[in-house]
Coordinates of C-alpha atoms in Angstrom, one line a residue:
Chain A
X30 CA -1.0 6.9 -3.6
X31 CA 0.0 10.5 -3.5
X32 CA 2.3 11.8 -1.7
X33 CA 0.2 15.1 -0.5
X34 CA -3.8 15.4 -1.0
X35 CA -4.4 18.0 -3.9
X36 CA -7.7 18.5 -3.8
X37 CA -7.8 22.1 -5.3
X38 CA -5.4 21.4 -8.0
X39 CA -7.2 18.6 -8.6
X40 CA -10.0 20.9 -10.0
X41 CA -7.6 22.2 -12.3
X42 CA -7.7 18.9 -14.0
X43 CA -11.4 18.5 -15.0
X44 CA -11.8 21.3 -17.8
X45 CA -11.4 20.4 -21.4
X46 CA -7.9 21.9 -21.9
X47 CA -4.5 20.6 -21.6
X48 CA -3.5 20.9 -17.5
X49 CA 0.1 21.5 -16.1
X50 CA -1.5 19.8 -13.2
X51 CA -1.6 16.6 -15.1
X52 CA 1.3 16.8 -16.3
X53 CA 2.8 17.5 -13.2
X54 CA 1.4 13.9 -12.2
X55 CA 2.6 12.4 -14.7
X56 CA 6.4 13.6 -14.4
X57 CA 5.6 12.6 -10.6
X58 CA 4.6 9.0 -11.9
X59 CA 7.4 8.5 -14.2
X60 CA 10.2 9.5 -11.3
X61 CA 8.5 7.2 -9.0
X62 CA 8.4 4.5 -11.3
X63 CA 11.9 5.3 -12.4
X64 CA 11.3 2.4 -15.1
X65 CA 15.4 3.8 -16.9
X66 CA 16.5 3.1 -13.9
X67 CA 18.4 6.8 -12.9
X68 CA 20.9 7.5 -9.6
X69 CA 18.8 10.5 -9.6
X70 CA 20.6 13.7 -8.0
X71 CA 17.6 15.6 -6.7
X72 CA 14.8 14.0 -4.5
X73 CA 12.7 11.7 -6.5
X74 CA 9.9 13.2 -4.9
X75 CA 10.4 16.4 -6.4
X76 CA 7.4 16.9 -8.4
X77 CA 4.7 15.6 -5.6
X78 CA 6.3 17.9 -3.4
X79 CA 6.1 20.8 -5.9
X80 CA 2.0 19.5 -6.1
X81 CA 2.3 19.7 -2.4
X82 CA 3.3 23.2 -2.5
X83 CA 0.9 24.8 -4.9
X84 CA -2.0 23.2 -3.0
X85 CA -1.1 25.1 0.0
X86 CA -0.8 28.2 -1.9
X87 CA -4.0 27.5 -3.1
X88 CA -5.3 27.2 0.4
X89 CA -3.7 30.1 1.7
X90 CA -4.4 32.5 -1.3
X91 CA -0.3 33.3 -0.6
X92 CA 2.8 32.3 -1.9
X93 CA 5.7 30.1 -0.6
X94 CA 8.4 30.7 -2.9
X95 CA 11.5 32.9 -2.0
X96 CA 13.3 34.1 -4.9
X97 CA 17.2 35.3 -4.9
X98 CA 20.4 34.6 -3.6
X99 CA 24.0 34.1 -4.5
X100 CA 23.4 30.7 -6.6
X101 CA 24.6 30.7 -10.3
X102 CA 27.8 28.8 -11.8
X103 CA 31.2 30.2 -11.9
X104 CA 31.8 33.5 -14.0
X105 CA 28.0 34.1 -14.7
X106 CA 26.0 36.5 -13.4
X107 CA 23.1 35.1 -15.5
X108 CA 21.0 32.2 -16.6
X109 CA 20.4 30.8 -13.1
X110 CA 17.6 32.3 -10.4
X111 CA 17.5 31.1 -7.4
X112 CA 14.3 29.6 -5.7
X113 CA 13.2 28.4 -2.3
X114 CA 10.8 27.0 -0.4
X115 CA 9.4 28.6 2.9
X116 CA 8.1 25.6 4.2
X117 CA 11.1 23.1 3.7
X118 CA 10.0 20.7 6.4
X119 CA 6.8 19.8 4.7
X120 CA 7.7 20.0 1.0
X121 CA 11.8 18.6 1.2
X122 CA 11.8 17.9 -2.0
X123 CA 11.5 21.8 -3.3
X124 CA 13.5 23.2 -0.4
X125 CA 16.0 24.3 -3.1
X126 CA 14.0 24.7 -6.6
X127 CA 16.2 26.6 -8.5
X128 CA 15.3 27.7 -12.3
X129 CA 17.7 27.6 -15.4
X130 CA 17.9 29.7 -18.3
X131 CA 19.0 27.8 -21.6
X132 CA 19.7 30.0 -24.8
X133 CA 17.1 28.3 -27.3
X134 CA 18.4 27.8 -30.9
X135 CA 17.3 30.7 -33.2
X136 CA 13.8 30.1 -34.5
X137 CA 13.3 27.7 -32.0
X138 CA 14.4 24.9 -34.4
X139 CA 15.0 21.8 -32.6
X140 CA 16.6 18.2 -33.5
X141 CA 14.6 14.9 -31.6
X142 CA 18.2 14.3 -30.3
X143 CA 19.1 17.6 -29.0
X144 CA 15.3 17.5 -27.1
X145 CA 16.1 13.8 -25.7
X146 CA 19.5 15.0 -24.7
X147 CA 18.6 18.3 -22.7
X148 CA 15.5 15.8 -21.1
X149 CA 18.0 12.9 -20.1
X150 CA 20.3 15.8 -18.5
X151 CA 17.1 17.2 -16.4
X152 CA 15.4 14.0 -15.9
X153 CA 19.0 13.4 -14.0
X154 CA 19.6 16.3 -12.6
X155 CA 16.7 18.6 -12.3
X156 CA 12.8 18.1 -11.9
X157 CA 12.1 16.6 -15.2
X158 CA 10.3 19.7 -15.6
X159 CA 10.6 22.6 -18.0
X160 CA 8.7 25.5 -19.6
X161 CA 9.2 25.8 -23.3
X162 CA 9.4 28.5 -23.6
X163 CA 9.2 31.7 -21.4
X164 CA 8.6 35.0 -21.7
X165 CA 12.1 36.0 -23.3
X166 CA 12.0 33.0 -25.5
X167 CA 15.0 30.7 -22.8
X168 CA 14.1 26.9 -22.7
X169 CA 13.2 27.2 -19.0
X170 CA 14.3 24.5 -16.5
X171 CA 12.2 24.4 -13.6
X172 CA 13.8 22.8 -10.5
X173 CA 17.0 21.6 -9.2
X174 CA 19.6 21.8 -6.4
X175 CA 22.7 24.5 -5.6
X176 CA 25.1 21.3 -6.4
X177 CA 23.3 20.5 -9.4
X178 CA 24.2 23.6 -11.6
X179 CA 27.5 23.6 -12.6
X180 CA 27.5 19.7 -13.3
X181 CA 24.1 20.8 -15.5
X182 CA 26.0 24.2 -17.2
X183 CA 29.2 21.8 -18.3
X184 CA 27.3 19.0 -19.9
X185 CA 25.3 21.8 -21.6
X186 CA 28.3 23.5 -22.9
X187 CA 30.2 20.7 -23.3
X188 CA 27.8 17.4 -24.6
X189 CA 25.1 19.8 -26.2
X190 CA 27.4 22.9 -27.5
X191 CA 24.5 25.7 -26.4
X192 CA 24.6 28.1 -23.3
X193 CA 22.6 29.1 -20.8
X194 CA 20.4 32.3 -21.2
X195 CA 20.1 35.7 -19.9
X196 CA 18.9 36.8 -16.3
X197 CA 19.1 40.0 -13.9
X198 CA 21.1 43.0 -15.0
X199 CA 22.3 41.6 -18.0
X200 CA 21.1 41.4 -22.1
X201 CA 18.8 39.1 -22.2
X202 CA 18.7 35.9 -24.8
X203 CA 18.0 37.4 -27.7
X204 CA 15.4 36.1 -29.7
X205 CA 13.8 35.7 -33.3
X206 CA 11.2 34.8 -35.4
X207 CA 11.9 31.7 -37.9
X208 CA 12.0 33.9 -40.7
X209 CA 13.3 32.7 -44.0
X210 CA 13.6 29.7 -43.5
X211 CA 10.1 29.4 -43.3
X212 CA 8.1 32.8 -44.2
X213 CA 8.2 34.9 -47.2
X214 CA 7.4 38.0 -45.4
X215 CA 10.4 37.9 -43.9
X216 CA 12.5 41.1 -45.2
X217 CA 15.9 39.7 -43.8
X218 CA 16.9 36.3 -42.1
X219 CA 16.5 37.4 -38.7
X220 CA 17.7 33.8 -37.5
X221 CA 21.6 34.6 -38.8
X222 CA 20.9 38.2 -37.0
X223 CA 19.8 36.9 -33.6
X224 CA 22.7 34.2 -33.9
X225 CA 25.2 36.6 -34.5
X226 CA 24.3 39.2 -31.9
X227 CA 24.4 36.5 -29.2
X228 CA 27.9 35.4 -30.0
X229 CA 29.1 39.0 -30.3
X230 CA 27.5 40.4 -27.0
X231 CA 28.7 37.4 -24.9
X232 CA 30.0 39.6 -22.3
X233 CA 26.6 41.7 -21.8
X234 CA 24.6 38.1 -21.8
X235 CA 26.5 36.4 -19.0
X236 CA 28.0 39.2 -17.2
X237 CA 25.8 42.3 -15.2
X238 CA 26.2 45.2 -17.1
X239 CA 23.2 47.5 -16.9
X240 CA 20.9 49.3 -14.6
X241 CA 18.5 46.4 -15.3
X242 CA 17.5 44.3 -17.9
X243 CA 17.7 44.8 -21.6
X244 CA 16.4 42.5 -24.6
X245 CA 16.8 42.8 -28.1
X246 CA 14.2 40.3 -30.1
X247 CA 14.2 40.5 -34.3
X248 CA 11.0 40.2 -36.5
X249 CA 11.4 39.3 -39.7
X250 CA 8.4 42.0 -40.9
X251 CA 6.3 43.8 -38.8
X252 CA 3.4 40.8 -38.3
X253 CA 6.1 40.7 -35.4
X254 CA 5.6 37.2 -34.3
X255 CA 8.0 37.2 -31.8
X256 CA 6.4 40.6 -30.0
X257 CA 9.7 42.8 -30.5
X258 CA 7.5 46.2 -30.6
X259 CA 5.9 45.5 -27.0
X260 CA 8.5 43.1 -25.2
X261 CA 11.9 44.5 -26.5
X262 CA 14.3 47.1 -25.3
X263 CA 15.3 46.9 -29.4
X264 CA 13.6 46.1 -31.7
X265 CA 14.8 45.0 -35.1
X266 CA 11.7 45.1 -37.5
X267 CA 12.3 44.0 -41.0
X268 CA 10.7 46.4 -43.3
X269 CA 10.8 47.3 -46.9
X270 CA 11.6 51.1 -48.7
X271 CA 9.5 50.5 -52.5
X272 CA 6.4 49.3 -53.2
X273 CA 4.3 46.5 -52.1
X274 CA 4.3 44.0 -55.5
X275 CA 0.6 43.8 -56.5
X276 CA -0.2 40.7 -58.9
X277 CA -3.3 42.1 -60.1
X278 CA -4.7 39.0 -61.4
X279 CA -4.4 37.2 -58.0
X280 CA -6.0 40.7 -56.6
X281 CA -9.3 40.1 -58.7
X282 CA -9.1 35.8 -58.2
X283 CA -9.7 37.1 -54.8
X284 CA -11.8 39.6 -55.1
X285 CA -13.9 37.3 -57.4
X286 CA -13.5 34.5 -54.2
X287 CA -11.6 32.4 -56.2
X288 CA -8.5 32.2 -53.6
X289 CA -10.0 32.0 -50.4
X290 CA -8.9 35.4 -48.1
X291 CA -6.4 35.0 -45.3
X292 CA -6.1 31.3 -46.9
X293 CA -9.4 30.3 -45.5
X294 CA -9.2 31.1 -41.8
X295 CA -12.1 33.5 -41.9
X296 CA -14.9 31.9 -43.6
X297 CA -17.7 29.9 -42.7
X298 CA -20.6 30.3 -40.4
X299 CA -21.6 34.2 -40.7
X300 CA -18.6 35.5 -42.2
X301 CA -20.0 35.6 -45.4
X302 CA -18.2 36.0 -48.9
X303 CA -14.7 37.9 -48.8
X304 CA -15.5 41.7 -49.6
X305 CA -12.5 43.3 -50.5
X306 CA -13.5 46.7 -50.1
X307 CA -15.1 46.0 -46.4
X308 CA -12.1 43.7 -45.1
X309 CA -8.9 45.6 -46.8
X310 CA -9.4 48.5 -48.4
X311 CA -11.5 50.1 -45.4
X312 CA -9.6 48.4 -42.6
X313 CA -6.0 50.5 -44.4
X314 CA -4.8 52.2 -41.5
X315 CA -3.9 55.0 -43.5
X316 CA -6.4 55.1 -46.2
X317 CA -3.5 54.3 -48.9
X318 CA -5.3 51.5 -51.0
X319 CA -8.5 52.2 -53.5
X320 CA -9.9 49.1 -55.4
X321 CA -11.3 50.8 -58.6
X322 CA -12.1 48.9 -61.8
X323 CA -10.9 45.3 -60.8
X324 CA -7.2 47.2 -60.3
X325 CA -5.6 47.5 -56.8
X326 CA -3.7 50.5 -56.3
X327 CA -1.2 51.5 -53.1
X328 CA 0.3 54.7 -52.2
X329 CA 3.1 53.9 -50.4
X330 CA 4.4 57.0 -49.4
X331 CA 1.4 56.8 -46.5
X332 CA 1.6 53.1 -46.0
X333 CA 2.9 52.0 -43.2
X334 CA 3.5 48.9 -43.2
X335 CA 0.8 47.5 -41.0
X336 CA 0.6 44.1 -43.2
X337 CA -3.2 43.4 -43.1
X338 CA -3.8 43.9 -47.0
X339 CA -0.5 41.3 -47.5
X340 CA -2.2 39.1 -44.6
X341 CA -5.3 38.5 -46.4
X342 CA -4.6 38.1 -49.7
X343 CA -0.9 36.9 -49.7
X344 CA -0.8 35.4 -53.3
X345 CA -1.5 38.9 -54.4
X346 CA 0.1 41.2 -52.5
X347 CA 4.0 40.4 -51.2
X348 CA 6.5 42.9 -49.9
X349 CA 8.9 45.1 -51.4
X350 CA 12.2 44.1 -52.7
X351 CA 14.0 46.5 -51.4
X352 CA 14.4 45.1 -47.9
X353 CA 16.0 45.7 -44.6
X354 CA 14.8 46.9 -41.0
X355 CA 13.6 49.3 -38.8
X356 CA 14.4 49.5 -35.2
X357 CA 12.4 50.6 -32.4
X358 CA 13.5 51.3 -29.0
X359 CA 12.0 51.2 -25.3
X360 CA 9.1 48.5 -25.4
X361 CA 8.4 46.6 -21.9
X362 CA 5.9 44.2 -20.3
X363 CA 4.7 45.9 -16.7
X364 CA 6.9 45.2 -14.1
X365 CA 7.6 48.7 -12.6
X366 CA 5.9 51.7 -14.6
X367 CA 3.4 50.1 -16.9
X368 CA 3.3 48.2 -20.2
X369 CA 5.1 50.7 -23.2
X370 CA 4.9 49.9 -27.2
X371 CA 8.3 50.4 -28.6
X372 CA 8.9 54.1 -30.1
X373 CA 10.7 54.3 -33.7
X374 CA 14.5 55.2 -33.8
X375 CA 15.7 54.2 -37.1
X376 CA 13.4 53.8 -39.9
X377 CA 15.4 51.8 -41.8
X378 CA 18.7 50.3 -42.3
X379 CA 20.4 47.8 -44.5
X380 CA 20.7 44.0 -43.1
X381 CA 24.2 44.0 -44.2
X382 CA 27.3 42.4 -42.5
X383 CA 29.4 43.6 -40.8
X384 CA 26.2 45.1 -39.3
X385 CA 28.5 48.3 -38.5
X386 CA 25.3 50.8 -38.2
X387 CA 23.2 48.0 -35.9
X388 CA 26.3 48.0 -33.1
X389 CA 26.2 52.1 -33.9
X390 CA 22.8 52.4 -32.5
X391 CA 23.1 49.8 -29.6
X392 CA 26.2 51.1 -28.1
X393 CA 25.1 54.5 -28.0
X394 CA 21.8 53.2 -26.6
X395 CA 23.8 51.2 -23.9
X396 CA 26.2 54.2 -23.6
X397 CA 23.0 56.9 -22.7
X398 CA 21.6 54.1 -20.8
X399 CA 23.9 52.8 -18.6
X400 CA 24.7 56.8 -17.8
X401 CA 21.8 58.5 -17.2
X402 CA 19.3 55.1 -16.2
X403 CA 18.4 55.0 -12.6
X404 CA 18.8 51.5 -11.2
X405 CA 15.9 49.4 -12.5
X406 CA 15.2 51.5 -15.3
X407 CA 14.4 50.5 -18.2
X408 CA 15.3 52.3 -21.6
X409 CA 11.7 52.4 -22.0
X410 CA 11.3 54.1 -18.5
X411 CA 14.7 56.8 -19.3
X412 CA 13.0 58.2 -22.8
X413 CA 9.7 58.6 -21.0
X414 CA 11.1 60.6 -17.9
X415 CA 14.0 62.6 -20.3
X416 CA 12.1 62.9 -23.6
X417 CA 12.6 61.3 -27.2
X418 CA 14.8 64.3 -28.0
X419 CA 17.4 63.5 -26.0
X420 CA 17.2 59.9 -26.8
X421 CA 17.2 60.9 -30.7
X422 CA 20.4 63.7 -29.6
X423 CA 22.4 60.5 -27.8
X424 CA 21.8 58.4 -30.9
X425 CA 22.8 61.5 -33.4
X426 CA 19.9 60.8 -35.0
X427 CA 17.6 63.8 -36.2
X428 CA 14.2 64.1 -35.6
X429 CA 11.5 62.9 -38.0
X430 CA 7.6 63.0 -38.0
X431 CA 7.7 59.3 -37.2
X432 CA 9.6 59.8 -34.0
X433 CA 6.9 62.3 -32.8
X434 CA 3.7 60.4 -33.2
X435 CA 2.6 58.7 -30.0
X436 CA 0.6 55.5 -30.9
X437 CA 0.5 53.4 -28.1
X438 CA -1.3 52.9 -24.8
X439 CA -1.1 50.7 -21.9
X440 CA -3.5 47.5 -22.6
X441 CA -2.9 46.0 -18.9
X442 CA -5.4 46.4 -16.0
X443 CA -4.6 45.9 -12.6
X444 CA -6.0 45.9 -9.3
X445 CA -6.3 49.4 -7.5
X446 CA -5.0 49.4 -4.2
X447 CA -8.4 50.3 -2.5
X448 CA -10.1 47.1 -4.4
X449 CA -7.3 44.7 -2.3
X450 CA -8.1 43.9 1.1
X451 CA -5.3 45.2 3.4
X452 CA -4.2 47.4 0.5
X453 CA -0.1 47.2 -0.4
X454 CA 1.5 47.1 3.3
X455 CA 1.6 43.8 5.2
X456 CA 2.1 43.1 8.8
X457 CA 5.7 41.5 8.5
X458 CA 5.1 39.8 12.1
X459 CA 2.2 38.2 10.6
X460 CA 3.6 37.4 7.4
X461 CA 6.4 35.2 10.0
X462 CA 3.9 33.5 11.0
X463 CA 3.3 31.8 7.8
X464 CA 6.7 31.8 6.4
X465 CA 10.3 31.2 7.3
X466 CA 13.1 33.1 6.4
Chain B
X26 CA 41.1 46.7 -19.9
X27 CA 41.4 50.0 -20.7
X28 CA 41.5 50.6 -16.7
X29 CA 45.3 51.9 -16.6
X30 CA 46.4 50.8 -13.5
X31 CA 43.6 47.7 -12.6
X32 CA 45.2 47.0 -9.4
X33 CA 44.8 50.4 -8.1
X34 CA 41.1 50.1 -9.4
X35 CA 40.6 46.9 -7.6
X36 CA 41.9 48.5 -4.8
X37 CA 39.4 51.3 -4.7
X38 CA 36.6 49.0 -5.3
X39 CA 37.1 47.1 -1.9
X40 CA 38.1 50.3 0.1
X41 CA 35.1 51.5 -0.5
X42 CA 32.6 48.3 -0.1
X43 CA 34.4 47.9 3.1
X44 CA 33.9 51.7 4.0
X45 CA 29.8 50.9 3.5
X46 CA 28.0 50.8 6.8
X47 CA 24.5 48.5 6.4
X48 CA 23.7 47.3 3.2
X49 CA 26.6 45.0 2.0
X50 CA 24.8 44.5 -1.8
X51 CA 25.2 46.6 -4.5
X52 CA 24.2 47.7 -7.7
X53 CA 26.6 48.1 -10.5
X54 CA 25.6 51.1 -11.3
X55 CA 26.8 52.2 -7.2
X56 CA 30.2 51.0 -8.6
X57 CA 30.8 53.6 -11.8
X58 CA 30.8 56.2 -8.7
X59 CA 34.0 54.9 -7.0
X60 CA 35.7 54.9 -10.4
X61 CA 34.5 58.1 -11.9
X62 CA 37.0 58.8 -14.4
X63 CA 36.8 55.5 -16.1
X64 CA 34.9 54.7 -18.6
X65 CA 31.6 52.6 -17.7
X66 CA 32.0 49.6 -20.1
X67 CA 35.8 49.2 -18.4
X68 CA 34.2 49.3 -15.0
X69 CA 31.7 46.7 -15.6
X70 CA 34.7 44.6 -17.3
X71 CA 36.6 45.2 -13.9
X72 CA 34.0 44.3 -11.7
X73 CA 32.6 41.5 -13.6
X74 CA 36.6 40.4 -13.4
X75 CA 36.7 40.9 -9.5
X76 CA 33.7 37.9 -9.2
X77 CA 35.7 35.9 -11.4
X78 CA 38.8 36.2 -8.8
X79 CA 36.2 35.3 -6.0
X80 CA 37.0 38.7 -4.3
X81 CA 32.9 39.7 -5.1
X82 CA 29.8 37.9 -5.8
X83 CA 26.9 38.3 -7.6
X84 CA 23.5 38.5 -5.5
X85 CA 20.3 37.9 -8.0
X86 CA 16.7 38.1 -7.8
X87 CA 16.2 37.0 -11.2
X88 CA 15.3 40.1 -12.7
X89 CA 18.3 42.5 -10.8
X90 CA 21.5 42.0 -9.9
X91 CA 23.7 42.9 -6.7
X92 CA 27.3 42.8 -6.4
X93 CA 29.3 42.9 -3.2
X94 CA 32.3 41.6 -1.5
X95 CA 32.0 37.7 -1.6
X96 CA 30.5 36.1 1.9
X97 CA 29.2 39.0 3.4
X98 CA 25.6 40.0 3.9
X99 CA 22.4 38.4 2.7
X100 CA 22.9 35.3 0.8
X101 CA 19.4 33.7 0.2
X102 CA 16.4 35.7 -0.7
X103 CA 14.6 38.3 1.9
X104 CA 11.7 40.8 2.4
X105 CA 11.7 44.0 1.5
X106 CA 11.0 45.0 5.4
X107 CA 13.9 42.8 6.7

């Protein structure tokens, strides 16, 4: 029988997708069977507790975690965020519920034994619980004790050779697409770049050393799986300088629906037959395409390299040869002052090692930065309050037409204060009522 | 450490935090203004070497870090109003 009635959660349950409620359950059912037998180090009761919790939350339409505090393991000043419960008499097992950062592989490219071995450490030591992945791109381990962490961070360095991730003021785990080892849009192999920019910025990853935080993520072509123009500090967008290759027989095979468009994903029901010159050539951006006599010409001096005509018709159309990337700086999710799209710094830049002009850019990014950025600031945040042209002026970069164009806008909605009952200031005496300190 | 004489530095650091009346947390940026002819990058390496020798600690929410001298102040997480 459960350990706490969850009758809210519970509801969570009955829809047709895939619930974190049930799988909550489940961890809860394998800890109290404990059929491997484990000396486990954090309350076997951790997950029914954590159930506990969130039904109360539910109830209360309020919180009971406390973030924060001094926990982390020796040296870092990342990877590890502290968590508490506010009511540890009733839910024990979550008093301490701390979260770990681990620094996934690049492209997320795992090995059965490496996902067994991180598990057997958790299962051990921690909730059994994870989120893979979060926002940044960290495996995410959800749940364990103070004297938990640095047994956890020294079989992770030392049994499973990878790191914890980033957290706080610090870079965060920088993360990629899987690129070429999998996609031929990919205009450089953004897995080596990711891999080599978290060994070389060690320092910034572990260790506080900015106004806030700071994330570089790499996109192998500006499809931009991984979201590096609207959740990176830096962007590094692979990109290409000559002209997309046109097979023009595949263009017509097409065109003719012989090769079904976007390799089939958009058919069926009313879609209709594939009409080139309704689904591509209108939908160009920059009007730089014309379909005329069964040939498919591109200007590319005005494309810009939005990927839709390679998208749907990928046998025909594939990127340039003349490959490298672009970078684009000051992208953010909402936090303090709104959601921004990343602005264009560099148009383009050879992937080439040592990768001299890449550590140009970000130190003289990190230099103007960590000057002139108010404490939790984000790059984003400094260029909007002290203009692209001084950004551009740090950098010694000149102007261009592409830096001046403004294309982005904030796609998040949130509540107004008059629409929340109370508004933004709370009673603290009566907040004490329901939780501890 | 490009810091000529660290010690000195070090020095500075925990005259100052000990100087600080109320909050006992700080941010590193509140640190390149004891130090101000050094360069920025050296006085995060210093500082970032002072936690290692146990004389500060890191405070984190998660998404921004305090440093201050090790022990003192808040330790687990509060309200803003508190």
């Amino acid at each position: 029988m459960a350990k706490h009635k969850t009758p809210l959660i519970d509801q969570l349950e009955s829809g047709p997708w895939p619930s974190f409620i049930s799988d909550i359950k489940l961890e809860a059912e394998s800890r109290a069977k404990n059929e491997k037998g484990l000396d486990y180090q954090i309350p076997r009761d951790v997950c029914e507790d954590l159930l506990g919790v969130l039904e109360l939350s539910y109830k209360d339409g309020r919180t009971h975690w406390k973030h924060g505090g001094i926990v982390g393991v020796f040296g870092y000043g990342g990877g590890v965020i502290g968590r508490y419960c506010d009511q540890p008499q009733m839910f024990p097992g979550v008093a301490h519920f701390h979260t770990m950062r681990v620094n996934q592989p690049s492209g997320k490219y795992y090995t059965t034994k490496f996902l067994n071995d991180l598990l057997n450490i958790w299962e051990l030591r921690g909730s059994g619980m994870t989120n893979m992945h979060g926002s940044t791109g960290d495996i995410v381990l959800i749940g364990t004790t103070t004297p938990q962490l640095e047994e956890i961070f020294w079989e992770l360095t030392h049994n499973m050779d990878t790191d914890l991730g980033g957290s706080g003021g610090n870079l965060r785990t920088p993360s990629c697409c899987l690129g070429q080892s999998r996609c031929e849009y990919a205009c450089y192999d953004t897995q080596e770049l990711c891999h080599y920019m978290t060994l070389h910025y060690q320092d910034e990853l572990h260790r506080p050393a900015f106004p806030y935080k700071f994330k570089f993520k790499f996109d192998g072509c500006p499809n931009c799986c991984v979201a590096s123009i609207a959740r990176s500090d830096l962007a590094f967008i692979g990109t290409w300088r000559d002209d997309i290759r046109i097979d023009q027989g595949a263009v017509k095979a097409y065109a003719g629906g012989e090769i079904p468009s976007n390799a089939g994903a958009h058919a069926g029901r009313d879609w209709g037959p594939f009409d080139i010159q309704k689904e591509v050539i209108n939908l160009c951006p920059t009007g730089c395409m014309r379909y005329e006599g069964g040939k498919l010409e591109i200007n590319t001096k005005d494309c810009t390299r939005c990927m839709h005509c390679i998208n749907v018709m990928p046998r025909a159309l594939r990127v340039g040869l003349d490959k490298g990337l672009s970078i684009l700086c000051g992208a953010k999710a909402p936090i303090l002052d709104g959601a921004q799209i990343a602005t264009l710094l560099v148009p383009f830049v050879k992937v080439e090692e040592p990768y001299d002009e890449l550590h140009d850019i970000i130190g003289k990014v990190w230099d103007y930065w960590m000057e002139e950025g108010k404490n939790r600031e984000r790059v984003g945040e400094l260029i909007k309050r002290n203009g692209m042209q001084e950004m551009l002026k740090r950098c010694d970069l000149e102007p261009i037409p592409q830096h001046v164009q403004e294309p982005r806008a904030n796609p998040y909605i949130f509540w107004r204060e008059d629409e929340v009952p109370g508004g933004w200031k709370r009673d603290i005496v009566e907040f004490r009522k329901h939780h501890q300190r | 450490m490009a810091i000529a004489d660290e010690q000195a530095a070090k020095d500075t650091i925990v005259e100052a935090l000990k100087k600080k009346k109320g909050k006992t947390k700080f941010y590193l940026k509140d640190y390149y203004k004891m130090l101000p002819d050094e360069k920025l990058m050296d006085v995060k390496r210093l500082v970032n070497q002072m936690v290692k020798e146990e004389i500060l600690e890191y405070w984190s929410s998660g998404s921004t870090t305090l440093i201050g001298l090790k022990g003192l102040g808040k330790q687990h997480a509060t309200e803003e109003d508190e």
